[in-house]
Amino acid sequence: LLKKNGINAFIFNLCLADFMTGASAFLVKFPEFLTLMGFSTNARSLAILSWTSVALVTISWFASLSSACWIGVDRLIAIMKPSQYSSLVTHKRALAVVVATWLTIIGIIVIPIPVETAKLSGPLPIVQNPSMMYDPRFIKYVTSPMIAILLSGNLVLYGIIVTMFIK
C-alpha cells in the first residue's frame, strides 16, 4: 500500500509526524511526572530528556505541517494535471520529498541547540516548550516565519483545491 503511489507516502508521513508529536508531547511532561511521583532522578538526565522531547515535538510538528502542505500539492497536481499525475508524482519522488523535508527540518531545529546550550551558565535547565530552548530571535526570524509560510501555503493550496473541486 505504501509503495502504490506518491499520496500514500505523504499520508503515511503525516500519520508518522502526528504520532511522533503526540508521543513527544507526552515525554515533555514526563520529567515533571517523575518528580511529582517522588522518583529519585538525576536532574541532568531529566533536563536532557526535556530538551530532547521538546526538540522532537518541534521537529515532528513542522513535519506534520509540511506533510499537510505536500498532500495539498499532490492533490493540486492530481486535479490540475490528471493525465500527467502518475508520471509527475511517482513513489520515488514522493519519498525523496519526504526525506528532504525531514532532513531540512531536523537541520533547522537541531543545529541551534548546541549553540544555545553553550550560552548557558549553570546546569542545563528543564524546558517545556521551544521558547525556553531557543534565542527569541531564532523564534522570531526562523520558526515563526516557517509556521506562517506553511499555514498560509496550506490555506492557499486547499482553497484552490476546494474552488477547483466545486467547479
mmCIF file of C-alpha atoms in Angstrom:
data_model
loop_
_atom_site.group_PDB
_atom_site.id
_atom_site.type_symbol
_atom_site.label_atom_id
_atom_site.label_comp_id
_atom_site.label_asym_id
_atom_site.label_seq_id
_atom_site.Cartn_x
_atom_site.Cartn_y
_atom_site.Cartn_z
ATOM 1 C CA LEU A 1 0.000 0.000 0.000
ATOM 2 C CA LEU A 2 2.811 2.418 0.893
ATOM 3 C CA LYS A 3 4.568 1.849 -2.430
ATOM 4 C CA LYS A 4 1.470 2.121 -4.620
ATOM 5 C CA ASN A 5 1.659 5.844 -5.303
ATOM 6 C CA GLY A 6 3.007 9.144 -4.016
ATOM 7 C CA ILE A 7 0.000 10.204 -1.976
ATOM 8 C CA ASN A 8 0.341 7.137 0.252
ATOM 9 C CA ALA A 9 3.885 8.182 1.171
ATOM 10 C CA PHE A 10 2.654 11.674 2.066
ATOM 11 C CA ILE A 11 -0.271 10.360 4.124
ATOM 12 C CA PHE A 12 1.942 7.857 5.949
ATOM 13 C CA ASN A 13 4.401 10.674 6.643
ATOM 14 C CA LEU A 14 1.603 12.832 8.073
ATOM 15 C CA CYS A 15 0.473 9.956 10.331
ATOM 16 C CA LEU A 16 4.043 9.333 11.498
ATOM 17 C CA ALA A 17 4.667 13.027 12.195
ATOM 18 C CA ASP A 18 1.404 13.364 14.123
ATOM 19 C CA PHE A 19 2.116 10.211 16.154
ATOM 20 C CA MET A 20 5.614 11.489 16.954
ATOM 21 C CA THR A 21 4.202 14.860 18.005
ATOM 22 C CA GLY A 22 1.826 13.184 20.450
ATOM 23 C CA ALA A 23 4.403 10.764 21.833
ATOM 24 C CA SER A 24 6.992 13.520 22.216
ATOM 25 C CA ALA A 25 4.468 15.803 23.920
ATOM 26 C CA PHE A 26 3.952 13.045 26.493
ATOM 27 C CA LEU A 27 7.719 12.921 27.037
ATOM 28 C CA VAL A 28 7.808 16.695 27.598
ATOM 29 C CA LYS A 29 5.716 16.235 30.744
ATOM 30 C CA PHE A 30 7.483 13.024 31.832
ATOM 31 C CA PRO A 31 10.233 14.719 33.912
ATOM 32 C CA GLU A 32 7.555 16.650 35.804
ATOM 33 C CA PHE A 33 5.607 13.420 36.345
ATOM 34 C CA LEU A 34 8.691 11.629 37.712
ATOM 35 C CA THR A 35 9.397 14.498 40.082
ATOM 36 C CA LEU A 36 5.783 14.651 41.308
ATOM 37 C CA MET A 37 5.762 10.893 41.900
ATOM 38 C CA GLY A 38 8.842 11.254 44.100
ATOM 39 C CA PHE A 39 11.224 9.247 41.958
ATOM 40 C CA SER A 40 14.849 9.939 42.659
ATOM 41 C CA THR A 41 16.231 11.039 39.326
ATOM 42 C CA ASN A 42 19.320 12.787 38.108
ATOM 43 C CA ALA A 43 18.487 16.451 37.317
ATOM 44 C CA ARG A 44 20.813 16.457 34.295
ATOM 45 C CA SER A 45 19.107 13.341 32.880
ATOM 46 C CA LEU A 46 15.703 14.978 33.279
ATOM 47 C CA ALA A 47 16.968 18.124 31.588
ATOM 48 C CA ILE A 48 18.410 16.150 28.669
ATOM 49 C CA LEU A 49 15.117 14.263 28.339
ATOM 50 C CA SER A 50 13.184 17.536 28.334
ATOM 51 C CA TRP A 51 15.417 19.154 25.685
ATOM 52 C CA THR A 52 15.226 16.024 23.524
ATOM 53 C CA SER A 53 11.458 15.718 23.799
ATOM 54 C CA VAL A 54 10.833 19.411 23.078
ATOM 55 C CA ALA A 55 13.125 19.167 20.042
ATOM 56 C CA LEU A 56 11.203 16.075 18.862
ATOM 57 C CA VAL A 57 7.851 17.833 19.334
ATOM 58 C CA THR A 58 9.129 20.788 17.333
ATOM 59 C CA ILE A 59 10.581 18.647 14.545
ATOM 60 C CA SER A 60 7.522 16.425 14.233
ATOM 61 C CA TRP A 61 5.120 19.384 14.387
ATOM 62 C CA PHE A 62 6.904 21.093 11.494
ATOM 63 C CA ALA A 63 6.969 17.750 9.661
ATOM 64 C CA SER A 64 3.207 17.479 10.159
ATOM 65 C CA LEU A 65 2.599 20.974 8.772
ATOM 66 C CA SER A 66 4.915 20.205 5.851
ATOM 67 C CA SER A 67 3.170 16.900 5.182
ATOM 68 C CA ALA A 68 -0.203 18.615 5.003
ATOM 69 C CA CYS A 69 1.330 21.053 2.544
ATOM 70 C CA TRP A 70 2.792 18.262 0.389
ATOM 71 C CA ILE A 71 -0.558 16.466 0.400
ATOM 72 C CA GLY A 72 -2.102 19.718 -0.850
ATOM 73 C CA VAL A 73 0.498 19.971 -3.621
ATOM 74 C CA ASP A 74 -0.175 16.345 -4.536
ATOM 75 C CA ARG A 75 -3.945 16.913 -4.703
ATOM 76 C CA LEU A 76 -3.482 20.115 -6.707
ATOM 77 C CA ILE A 77 -1.388 18.265 -9.278
ATOM 78 C CA ALA A 78 -3.983 15.465 -9.373
ATOM 79 C CA ILE A 79 -6.752 17.990 -10.079
ATOM 80 C CA MET A 80 -4.878 20.273 -12.465
ATOM 81 C CA LYS A 81 -2.972 17.637 -14.448
ATOM 82 C CA PRO A 82 -4.838 14.357 -14.019
ATOM 83 C CA SER A 83 -3.409 12.771 -17.165
ATOM 84 C CA GLN A 84 0.190 13.544 -16.109
ATOM 85 C CA TYR A 85 -0.250 12.907 -12.399
ATOM 86 C CA SER A 86 1.172 9.379 -12.299
ATOM 87 C CA SER A 87 4.290 10.416 -14.205
ATOM 88 C CA LEU A 88 4.802 13.593 -12.165
ATOM 89 C CA VAL A 89 4.136 12.190 -8.685
ATOM 90 C CA THR A 90 5.989 8.910 -8.523
ATOM 91 C CA HIS A 91 6.640 6.955 -5.353
ATOM 92 C CA LYS A 92 10.384 7.694 -5.599
ATOM 93 C CA ARG A 93 9.795 11.445 -5.963
ATOM 94 C CA ALA A 94 7.354 11.465 -3.074
ATOM 95 C CA LEU A 95 9.828 9.562 -0.906
ATOM 96 C CA ALA A 96 12.610 11.977 -1.875
ATOM 97 C CA VAL A 97 10.396 14.930 -0.901
ATOM 98 C CA VAL A 98 9.542 13.310 2.443
ATOM 99 C CA VAL A 99 13.188 12.558 3.263
ATOM 100 C CA ALA A 100 14.350 16.025 2.160
ATOM 101 C CA THR A 101 11.620 17.628 4.266
ATOM 102 C CA TRP A 102 12.586 15.713 7.408
ATOM 103 C CA LEU A 103 16.317 16.365 6.916
ATOM 104 C CA THR A 104 15.720 20.079 6.383
ATOM 105 C CA ILE A 105 13.518 20.392 9.453
ATOM 106 C CA ILE A 106 15.930 18.370 11.599
ATOM 107 C CA GLY A 107 18.786 20.592 10.462
ATOM 108 C CA ILE A 108 16.908 23.806 11.178
ATOM 109 C CA ILE A 109 15.692 22.702 14.616
ATOM 110 C CA VAL A 110 18.677 20.694 15.907
ATOM 111 C CA ILE A 111 21.671 22.779 14.785
ATOM 112 C CA PRO A 112 20.921 25.741 17.109
ATOM 113 C CA ILE A 113 20.587 23.535 20.214
ATOM 114 C CA PRO A 114 24.341 23.116 20.932
ATOM 115 C CA VAL A 115 24.770 26.865 20.369
ATOM 116 C CA GLU A 116 22.035 27.622 22.904
ATOM 117 C CA THR A 117 23.326 25.136 25.485
ATOM 118 C CA ALA A 118 26.853 26.568 25.141
ATOM 119 C CA LYS A 119 25.486 30.012 26.137
ATOM 120 C CA LEU A 120 24.052 28.666 29.404
ATOM 121 C CA SER A 121 25.739 29.481 32.660
ATOM 122 C CA GLY A 122 24.982 26.836 35.213
ATOM 123 C CA PRO A 123 23.242 23.487 34.872
ATOM 124 C CA LEU A 124 21.069 22.543 31.920
ATOM 125 C CA PRO A 125 17.513 23.606 32.796
ATOM 126 C CA ILE A 126 14.384 21.528 32.253
ATOM 127 C CA VAL A 127 12.420 23.002 29.343
ATOM 128 C CA GLN A 128 8.762 22.549 28.452
ATOM 129 C CA ASN A 129 8.425 24.411 25.165
ATOM 130 C CA PRO A 130 10.609 25.641 22.291
ATOM 131 C CA SER A 131 10.649 29.240 23.500
ATOM 132 C CA MET A 132 12.633 28.053 26.526
ATOM 133 C CA MET A 133 15.260 26.417 24.281
ATOM 134 C CA TYR A 134 15.947 28.966 21.580
ATOM 135 C CA ASP A 135 17.046 32.552 21.355
ATOM 136 C CA PRO A 136 13.975 34.781 20.824
ATOM 137 C CA ARG A 137 15.490 35.958 17.514
ATOM 138 C CA PHE A 138 15.521 32.359 16.243
ATOM 139 C CA ILE A 139 11.825 32.053 17.031
ATOM 140 C CA LYS A 140 11.051 35.477 15.554
ATOM 141 C CA TYR A 141 13.100 35.155 12.362
ATOM 142 C CA VAL A 142 13.134 31.390 11.686
ATOM 143 C CA THR A 143 10.403 29.303 13.262
ATOM 144 C CA SER A 144 7.609 31.902 13.238
ATOM 145 C CA PRO A 145 8.073 32.633 9.507
ATOM 146 C CA MET A 146 8.179 28.874 8.854
ATOM 147 C CA ILE A 147 4.845 28.493 10.626
ATOM 148 C CA ALA A 148 3.361 31.432 8.721
ATOM 149 C CA ILE A 149 4.596 30.129 5.354
ATOM 150 C CA LEU A 150 3.375 26.574 5.940
ATOM 151 C CA LEU A 151 -0.018 27.609 7.308
ATOM 152 C CA SER A 152 -0.639 30.179 4.561
ATOM 153 C CA GLY A 153 0.627 27.716 1.962
ATOM 154 C CA ASN A 154 -1.861 25.145 3.223
ATOM 155 C CA LEU A 155 -4.642 27.715 3.253
ATOM 156 C CA VAL A 156 -3.945 28.795 -0.334
ATOM 157 C CA LEU A 157 -3.476 25.224 -1.611
ATOM 158 C CA TYR A 158 -6.640 23.871 -0.058
ATOM 159 C CA GLY A 159 -8.559 26.998 -1.064
ATOM 160 C CA ILE A 160 -7.580 26.412 -4.696
ATOM 161 C CA ILE A 161 -8.361 22.703 -4.424
ATOM 162 C CA VAL A 162 -11.822 23.312 -2.972
ATOM 163 C CA THR A 163 -12.553 26.010 -5.566
ATOM 164 C CA MET A 164 -11.456 23.736 -8.415
ATOM 165 C CA PHE A 165 -13.401 20.817 -6.970
ATOM 166 C CA ILE A 166 -16.603 22.869 -6.747
ATOM 167 C CA LYS A 167 -16.265 23.926 -10.387
#
